Amino acid sequence: MEKTGMNNQESLLKLENFLCFAIYSTANAVTRAYQPRLAALGLTYPQYLVMVVLWEEENQTVKAIGDKLSLDSGTLTPLLKRLEAAGLITRRRDTVDERQVLIGLTADGRAMRAQAEAVPIAMGKAFGCTMDEAKSLRSELIAMRDNLVESIDEVK
Amino acid sequence: MEKTGMNNQESLLKLENFLCFAIYSTANAVTRAYQPRLAALGLTYPQYLVMVVLWEEENQTVKAIGDKLSLDSGTLTPLLKRLEAAGLITRRRDTVDERQVLIGLTADGRAMRAQAEAVPIAMGKAFGCTMDEAKSLRSELIAMRDNLVESIDEVK
DNA sequence: CGCAATTAAATTGTGTGCAACTTAATATGC
DNA sequence: GCATATTAAGTTGCACACAATTTAATTGCG
């Protein structure tokens, strides 16, 4: 006689076996952990990432920022408007290619960088792992992310 | 003469060195990758997680579901109302402790489990890693998540 | 017992993410 | 050269996340 097939021990449908859930819940925890450390700067975590991208290189297009962060204009446009309203960035149309909007830093935005240096240091302790562990985990995650992104194109 | 201190090569403020960003962007990719595979079920990724929790055990409180998924009532209440509107779950006050709301499955919600079995199989391929890699990555992430959660309490 | 503290959900408000679509500008092929 | 395709931002609508607050019920403690 066959078993029902339901509630069998080896089921793939168990939350504790889900790699996806480990990623999902860790990402939520990352955002929550950054929040009190970013409060002094008045930034949200995604806003902080945009600022990091701009501290590396000023005057990038929305598209370029989106490629680096894997975010589209639907997410970035309102976020950038908030950073502009906060007086941290500038937005101006590219005169050569008027489809593009160039994002620059204000003096305040540039000055914030010094304060922001403390954030990764504080967060490094919070993660509670060695530099080497962080490095290998990062590269494993990125490889997996690229696999996932590739698989999306295949399904569609 | 001292250098400006800006743009130095060893800066901790570089996106490509961020473990947090690897987690963040992988989590976003996870949600996007699940979406086409969950479309047949009419579920979002967080809704799917709630259904997984309920397939493991029916009649759990909102609190119990929230503990398992690290989500609060602010997220769960509207999500559960949508699952109820979709005819997949039931919501009723606990008669013993009227503060609590017990979440159960409807026949449709229970029946969906069989279809859902295909999802982890399809996603396993999308992740593109071995079972062992997935296991070790999962435990590393969960350890890190717990470290992060602990650190939040310390900061506050 | 009686009342302050705690707990569970729900509510409110803000800020993402992202699909789908629109608008405007540039690139491309014939 | 010019119609068509492509591209970049922006817009709209929906569904999370989560902080902060509210409401109602239960616990705990003197």
Short mmCIF file of C-alpha atoms (C1' of nucleotides) in Angstrom, two decimals:
data_model
loop_
_atom_site.label_atom_id
_atom_site.label_comp_id
_atom_site.label_asym_id
_atom_site.label_seq_id
_atom_site.Cartn_x
_atom_site.Cartn_y
_atom_site.Cartn_z
CA MET A 1 0.00 0.00 0.00
CA GLU A 2 1.27 3.41 -0.97
CA LYS A 3 1.83 6.13 1.54
CA THR A 4 -0.14 9.33 1.12
CA GLY A 5 2.89 11.24 -0.03
CA MET A 6 1.97 14.03 2.31
CA ASN A 7 4.05 14.97 5.33
CA ASN A 8 6.83 12.57 4.41
CA GLN A 9 10.07 13.31 6.19
CA GLU A 10 12.14 13.86 3.08
CA SER A 11 9.82 16.49 1.67
CA LEU A 12 11.53 19.27 -0.18
CA LEU A 13 8.81 21.57 1.09
CA LYS A 14 10.30 22.20 4.50
CA LEU A 15 11.20 25.72 5.47
CA GLU A 16 14.27 24.69 7.44
CA ASN A 17 15.76 23.13 4.31
CA PHE A 18 15.26 26.23 2.19
CA LEU A 19 18.39 27.96 1.02
CA CYS A 20 16.16 30.64 -0.44
CA PHE A 21 14.68 31.38 2.99
CA ALA A 22 18.14 31.61 4.55
CA ILE A 23 19.00 34.24 1.94
CA TYR A 24 15.67 36.03 2.29
CA SER A 25 15.67 36.24 6.09
CA THR A 26 19.35 37.18 6.24
CA ALA A 27 18.76 40.00 3.77
CA ASN A 28 15.91 41.31 5.92
CA ALA A 29 18.18 41.10 8.96
CA VAL A 30 20.90 43.03 7.07
CA THR A 31 18.50 45.89 6.40
CA ARG A 32 17.32 45.95 10.00
CA ALA A 33 20.92 45.82 11.30
CA TYR A 34 22.03 48.71 9.11
CA GLN A 35 19.10 50.90 10.04
CA PRO A 36 20.30 52.10 13.49
CA ARG A 37 23.83 52.63 12.12
CA LEU A 38 22.52 54.67 9.18
CA ALA A 39 20.08 56.68 11.26
CA ALA A 40 22.81 59.21 12.08
CA LEU A 41 23.24 59.82 8.34
CA GLY A 42 19.50 59.91 7.72
CA LEU A 43 19.79 57.22 5.06
CA THR A 44 17.92 54.00 4.39
CA TYR A 45 19.96 50.96 3.38
CA PRO A 46 19.21 51.21 -0.36
CA GLN A 47 19.92 54.94 -0.23
CA TYR A 48 23.25 54.16 1.42
CA LEU A 49 24.11 51.75 -1.41
CA VAL A 50 23.38 54.47 -3.98
CA MET A 51 25.62 56.87 -2.09
CA VAL A 52 28.40 54.25 -1.99
CA VAL A 53 28.15 53.91 -5.78
CA LEU A 54 28.35 57.69 -6.16
CA TRP A 55 31.28 58.05 -3.75
CA GLU A 56 33.15 55.66 -6.04
CA GLU A 57 32.34 57.72 -9.12
CA GLU A 58 30.33 60.89 -9.57
CA ASN A 59 28.05 61.77 -12.45
CA GLN A 60 26.71 58.37 -13.32
CA THR A 61 23.49 57.79 -15.21
CA VAL A 62 20.46 56.24 -13.52
CA LYS A 63 21.02 53.25 -15.79
CA ALA A 64 24.64 52.80 -14.66
CA ILE A 65 23.64 52.96 -11.00
CA GLY A 66 20.83 50.52 -11.69
CA ASP A 67 23.19 48.06 -13.37
CA LYS A 68 25.55 48.14 -10.42
CA LEU A 69 22.78 47.65 -7.86
CA SER A 70 20.45 45.49 -10.00
CA LEU A 71 17.64 47.99 -9.57
CA ASP A 72 15.42 49.50 -12.25
CA SER A 73 14.21 53.06 -12.74
CA GLY A 74 10.93 52.20 -11.04
CA THR A 75 12.88 51.80 -7.81
CA LEU A 76 15.64 54.32 -8.41
CA THR A 77 13.74 57.34 -9.70
CA PRO A 78 11.75 57.96 -6.50
CA LEU A 79 14.73 57.01 -4.32
CA LEU A 80 16.96 59.50 -6.16
CA LYS A 81 14.31 62.19 -5.84
CA ARG A 82 14.39 61.65 -2.06
CA LEU A 83 18.20 61.93 -2.00
CA GLU A 84 17.89 65.11 -4.06
CA ALA A 85 15.26 66.50 -1.67
CA ALA A 86 17.65 65.69 1.19
CA GLY A 87 20.28 67.85 -0.54
CA LEU A 88 22.75 65.01 -1.11
CA ILE A 89 22.68 64.57 -4.88
CA THR A 90 21.99 66.48 -8.09
CA ARG A 91 19.99 65.31 -11.12
CA ARG A 92 20.47 66.83 -14.55
CA ARG A 93 19.73 65.75 -18.10
CA ASP A 94 22.73 64.80 -20.19
CA THR A 95 23.01 67.47 -22.90
CA VAL A 96 24.58 65.01 -25.36
CA ASP A 97 22.01 62.24 -24.88
CA GLU A 98 18.87 63.75 -23.46
CA ARG A 99 17.40 60.38 -22.57
CA GLN A 100 19.91 60.10 -19.77
CA VAL A 101 19.91 61.73 -16.36
CA LEU A 102 23.26 62.26 -14.69
CA ILE A 103 23.43 61.89 -10.93
CA GLY A 104 26.05 63.94 -9.12
CA LEU A 105 26.92 64.72 -5.52
CA THR A 106 26.35 67.98 -3.66
CA ALA A 107 28.97 69.26 -1.22
CA ASP A 108 26.88 67.75 1.58
CA GLY A 109 26.68 64.44 -0.24
CA ARG A 110 30.44 64.40 -0.74
CA ALA A 111 31.08 65.38 2.87
CA MET A 112 28.94 62.54 4.15
CA ARG A 113 31.52 60.05 2.92
CA ALA A 114 33.84 60.67 5.88
CA GLN A 115 31.07 59.90 8.37
CA ALA A 116 30.03 56.86 6.36
CA GLU A 117 33.47 55.28 6.72
CA ALA A 118 32.45 54.17 10.21
CA VAL A 119 29.49 52.15 8.97
CA PRO A 120 31.29 49.17 7.37
CA ILE A 121 33.57 48.95 10.42
CA ALA A 122 30.62 48.73 12.81
CA MET A 123 28.82 46.31 10.52
CA GLY A 124 31.86 44.09 10.13
CA LYS A 125 31.65 43.29 13.82
CA ALA A 126 27.90 42.69 13.60
CA PHE A 127 28.32 40.05 10.90
CA GLY A 128 30.55 38.17 13.30
CA CYS A 129 32.71 36.41 10.75
CA THR A 130 36.30 36.72 9.61
CA MET A 131 37.36 38.68 6.54
CA ASP A 132 38.14 35.41 4.75
CA GLU A 133 34.76 33.90 5.56
CA ALA A 134 33.08 37.06 4.33
CA LYS A 135 35.07 36.96 1.10
CA SER A 136 34.25 33.37 0.25
CA LEU A 137 30.61 33.75 1.25
CA ARG A 138 30.36 36.84 -0.92
CA SER A 139 31.74 35.11 -4.00
CA GLU A 140 29.49 32.08 -3.48
CA LEU A 141 26.44 34.31 -3.20
CA ILE A 142 27.35 36.30 -6.29
CA ALA A 143 27.86 33.12 -8.30
CA MET A 144 24.47 31.93 -7.16
CA ARG A 145 22.85 35.26 -7.90
CA ASP A 146 24.22 35.15 -11.44
CA ASN A 147 22.87 31.62 -11.85
CA LEU A 148 19.46 32.77 -10.68
CA VAL A 149 19.40 35.75 -13.00
CA GLU A 150 20.35 33.53 -15.92
CA SER A 151 17.59 31.08 -15.03
CA ILE A 152 14.99 33.85 -15.10
CA ASP A 153 15.76 34.60 -18.75
CA GLU A 154 15.38 30.90 -19.55
CA VAL A 155 11.96 30.58 -17.95
CA LYS A 156 10.57 33.62 -19.72
CA MET B 1 52.56 65.24 2.51
CA GLU B 2 49.40 63.36 3.35
CA LYS B 3 47.09 62.03 0.72
CA THR B 4 43.52 63.29 0.71
CA GLY B 5 42.23 60.07 2.23
CA MET B 6 39.56 59.97 -0.44
CA ASN B 7 39.43 57.29 -3.10
CA ASN B 8 42.18 55.25 -1.53
CA GLN B 9 42.35 51.73 -2.88
CA GLU B 10 41.86 49.95 0.44
CA SER B 11 38.67 51.79 1.28
CA LEU B 12 36.07 49.72 3.03
CA LEU B 13 33.47 51.77 1.21
CA LYS B 14 33.57 49.82 -2.03
CA LEU B 15 30.45 48.11 -3.26
CA GLU B 16 32.29 45.15 -4.68
CA ASN B 17 33.70 44.36 -1.23
CA PHE B 18 30.30 44.42 0.46
CA LEU B 19 29.07 41.13 1.80
CA CYS B 20 25.84 42.91 2.66
CA PHE B 21 25.30 43.84 -0.96
CA ALA B 22 25.92 40.27 -2.10
CA ILE B 23 23.19 39.15 0.31
CA TYR B 24 20.86 41.99 -0.65
CA SER B 25 21.13 41.55 -4.41
CA THR B 26 20.95 37.75 -4.19
CA ALA B 27 17.78 38.01 -2.12
CA ASN B 28 16.25 40.30 -4.74
CA ALA B 29 17.26 37.80 -7.43
CA VAL B 30 15.67 34.98 -5.42
CA THR B 31 12.34 36.80 -5.36
CA ARG B 32 12.50 37.54 -9.08
CA ALA B 33 13.49 33.93 -9.87
CA TYR B 34 10.61 32.48 -7.87
CA GLN B 35 8.04 34.78 -9.38
CA PRO B 36 7.52 33.00 -12.75
CA ARG B 37 7.51 29.61 -11.01
CA LEU B 38 4.91 30.77 -8.48
CA ALA B 39 2.74 32.52 -11.06
CA ALA B 40 0.90 29.26 -11.78
CA LEU B 41 -0.07 29.11 -8.10
CA GLY B 42 -0.95 32.79 -7.99
CA LEU B 43 1.40 33.35 -5.05
CA THR B 44 4.09 35.88 -4.30
CA TYR B 45 7.31 34.64 -2.73
CA PRO B 46 6.43 35.73 0.85
CA GLN B 47 2.95 34.25 0.42
CA TYR B 48 4.56 31.00 -0.69
CA LEU B 49 6.70 30.96 2.46
CA VAL B 50 3.60 31.39 4.62
CA MET B 51 1.91 28.50 2.78
CA VAL B 52 5.00 26.33 3.34
CA VAL B 53 4.81 27.05 7.06
CA LEU B 54 1.11 26.14 7.08
CA TRP B 55 1.64 22.96 5.06
CA GLU B 56 4.02 21.87 7.80
CA GLU B 57 1.45 22.57 10.53
CA GLU B 58 -2.07 23.94 10.38
CA ASN B 59 -3.74 26.30 12.83
CA GLN B 60 -0.79 28.39 13.85
CA THR B 61 -1.07 31.85 15.34
CA VAL B 62 0.09 34.93 13.45
CA LYS B 63 2.81 35.22 16.07
CA ALA B 64 4.07 31.67 15.48
CA ILE B 65 4.19 32.22 11.72
CA GLY B 66 5.96 35.51 12.28
CA ASP B 67 8.57 33.90 14.53
CA LYS B 68 9.33 31.27 11.90
CA LEU B 69 9.61 33.79 9.06
CA SER B 70 11.01 36.72 11.10
CA LEU B 71 8.09 38.89 10.05
CA ASP B 72 5.84 41.05 12.23
CA SER B 73 2.10 41.54 12.19
CA GLY B 74 2.53 44.72 10.15
CA THR B 75 3.69 42.55 7.26
CA LEU B 76 1.68 39.43 7.97
CA THR B 77 -1.78 40.82 8.68
CA PRO B 78 -2.34 42.28 5.19
CA LEU B 79 -0.58 39.32 3.54
CA LEU B 80 -2.81 36.85 5.40
CA LYS B 81 -5.89 38.85 4.45
CA ARG B 82 -4.89 38.48 0.80
CA LEU B 83 -4.42 34.72 1.20
CA GLU B 84 -7.84 34.58 2.87
CA ALA B 85 -9.38 36.58 0.02
CA ALA B 86 -7.77 34.10 -2.40
CA GLY B 87 -9.59 31.31 -0.59
CA LEU B 88 -6.44 29.54 0.60
CA ILE B 89 -6.51 30.12 4.36
CA THR B 90 -8.91 30.75 7.22
CA ARG B 91 -8.54 33.27 10.06
CA ARG B 92 -10.37 32.88 13.37
CA ARG B 93 -9.89 34.23 16.86
CA ASP B 94 -8.68 31.73 19.41
CA THR B 95 -11.59 31.21 21.81
CA VAL B 96 -9.23 30.44 24.70
CA ASP B 97 -6.95 33.47 24.19
CA GLU B 98 -8.83 36.05 22.22
CA ARG B 99 -5.71 38.08 21.50
CA GLN B 100 -4.58 35.38 19.11
CA VAL B 101 -5.74 34.66 15.58
CA LEU B 102 -5.39 31.10 14.34
CA ILE B 103 -4.54 30.60 10.69
CA GLY B 104 -5.79 27.42 9.03
CA LEU B 105 -5.93 26.04 5.52
CA THR B 106 -8.98 25.71 3.30
CA ALA B 107 -9.40 22.64 1.10
CA ASP B 108 -7.98 24.67 -1.80
CA GLY B 109 -5.01 25.73 0.32
CA ARG B 110 -4.34 22.15 1.33
CA ALA B 111 -4.70 20.94 -2.25
CA MET B 112 -2.17 23.45 -3.51
CA ARG B 113 0.58 21.58 -1.71
CA ALA B 114 0.78 18.88 -4.38
CA GLN B 115 1.34 21.47 -7.11
CA ALA B 116 3.84 23.33 -4.97
CA GLU B 117 6.09 20.27 -4.70
CA ALA B 118 7.40 21.12 -8.17
CA VAL B 119 8.65 24.55 -7.11
CA PRO B 120 11.70 23.57 -5.01
CA ILE B 121 12.72 21.09 -7.70
CA ALA B 122 12.67 23.73 -10.41
CA MET B 123 14.42 26.23 -8.15
CA GLY B 124 17.11 23.74 -7.15
CA LYS B 125 18.31 23.76 -10.72
CA ALA B 126 18.14 27.54 -10.92
CA PHE B 127 20.46 27.95 -7.94
CA GLY B 128 23.02 25.91 -9.84
CA CYS B 129 24.81 24.44 -6.86
CA THR B 130 25.07 21.01 -5.32
CA MET B 131 22.96 19.91 -2.36
CA ASP B 132 26.07 19.99 -0.15
CA GLU B 133 27.00 23.51 -1.24
CA ALA B 134 23.43 24.62 -0.55
CA LYS B 135 23.51 23.05 2.89
CA SER B 136 26.75 24.66 3.99
CA LEU B 137 25.81 28.02 2.52
CA ARG B 138 22.48 27.86 4.32
CA SER B 139 24.03 27.19 7.69
CA GLU B 140 26.62 29.95 7.21
CA LEU B 141 23.89 32.43 6.32
CA ILE B 142 21.73 31.46 9.27
CA ALA B 143 24.67 31.82 11.65
CA MET B 144 25.32 35.26 10.23
CA ARG B 145 21.66 36.22 10.41
CA ASP B 146 21.57 35.28 14.08
CA ASN B 147 24.71 37.35 14.69
CA LEU B 148 23.09 40.32 12.97
CA VAL B 149 19.87 40.01 14.95
CA GLU B 150 21.86 39.83 18.17
CA SER B 151 23.84 42.92 17.21
CA ILE B 152 20.63 44.90 16.66
CA ASP B 153 19.58 44.38 20.27
CA GLU B 154 23.01 45.57 21.40
CA VAL B 155 22.88 48.81 19.44
CA LYS B 156 19.42 49.72 20.68
"C1'" DC C 1 -8.89 41.30 44.23
"C1'" DG C 2 -7.12 45.20 41.42
"C1'" DC C 3 -4.09 47.42 38.58
"C1'" DA C 4 0.16 47.95 36.08
"C1'" DA C 5 2.86 45.46 32.74
"C1'" DT C 6 2.90 42.49 29.00
"C1'" DT C 7 1.28 40.37 24.91
"C1'" DA C 8 -1.14 39.66 20.16
"C1'" DA C 9 -3.07 41.76 16.19
"C1'" DA C 10 -4.23 45.40 13.69
"C1'" DT C 11 -3.37 50.01 11.89
"C1'" DT C 12 -0.76 53.90 9.94
"C1'" DG C 13 2.81 55.81 7.37
"C1'" DT C 14 7.13 55.55 4.77
"C1'" DG C 15 10.22 53.43 1.57
"C1'" DT C 16 11.40 50.09 -1.25
"C1'" DG C 17 11.15 46.32 -5.45
"C1'" DC C 18 9.25 45.26 -9.56
"C1'" DA C 19 6.00 44.43 -13.51
"C1'" DA C 20 3.77 46.90 -17.01
"C1'" DC C 21 3.29 50.88 -19.38
"C1'" DT C 22 4.26 55.72 -21.22
"C1'" DT C 23 7.06 59.31 -23.13
"C1'" DA C 24 10.81 61.11 -25.33
"C1'" DA C 25 15.18 60.60 -27.55
"C1'" DT C 26 18.54 58.04 -30.16
"C1'" DA C 27 20.07 54.20 -33.08
"C1'" DT C 28 19.27 51.08 -37.08
"C1'" DG C 29 18.24 49.19 -41.40
"C1'" DC C 30 16.58 49.53 -45.85
"C1'" DG D 1 16.39 60.09 -45.31
"C1'" DC D 2 13.08 58.05 -42.83
"C1'" DA D 3 10.24 54.70 -40.68
"C1'" DT D 4 11.06 51.23 -37.22
"C1'" DA D 5 13.33 49.47 -33.32
"C1'" DT D 6 15.67 50.30 -29.27
"C1'" DT D 7 16.87 52.72 -25.19
"C1'" DA D 8 16.50 55.76 -20.80
"C1'" DA D 9 13.61 57.68 -17.38
"C1'" DG D 10 9.54 58.27 -15.48
"C1'" DT D 11 4.81 56.70 -14.00
"C1'" DT D 12 1.33 53.62 -12.08
"C1'" DG D 13 -0.19 50.02 -9.31
"C1'" DC D 14 0.58 46.34 -6.15
"C1'" DA D 15 2.82 43.83 -2.45
"C1'" DC D 16 5.95 43.65 0.82
"C1'" DA D 17 9.03 45.18 5.32
"C1'" DC D 18 9.15 47.59 9.26
"C1'" DA D 19 8.89 51.37 12.80
"C1'" DA D 20 5.58 53.32 15.68
"C1'" DT D 21 1.24 53.40 17.57
"C1'" DT D 22 -3.39 51.64 18.95
"C1'" DT D 23 -6.71 48.38 20.81
"C1'" DA D 24 -8.01 44.61 23.29
"C1'" DA D 25 -6.98 40.67 26.09
"C1'" DT D 26 -4.21 38.32 29.47
"C1'" DT D 27 -0.53 38.01 33.12
"C1'" DG D 28 1.68 39.08 37.15
"C1'" DC D 29 2.37 40.99 41.40
"C1'" DG D 30 1.57 43.21 45.71
#
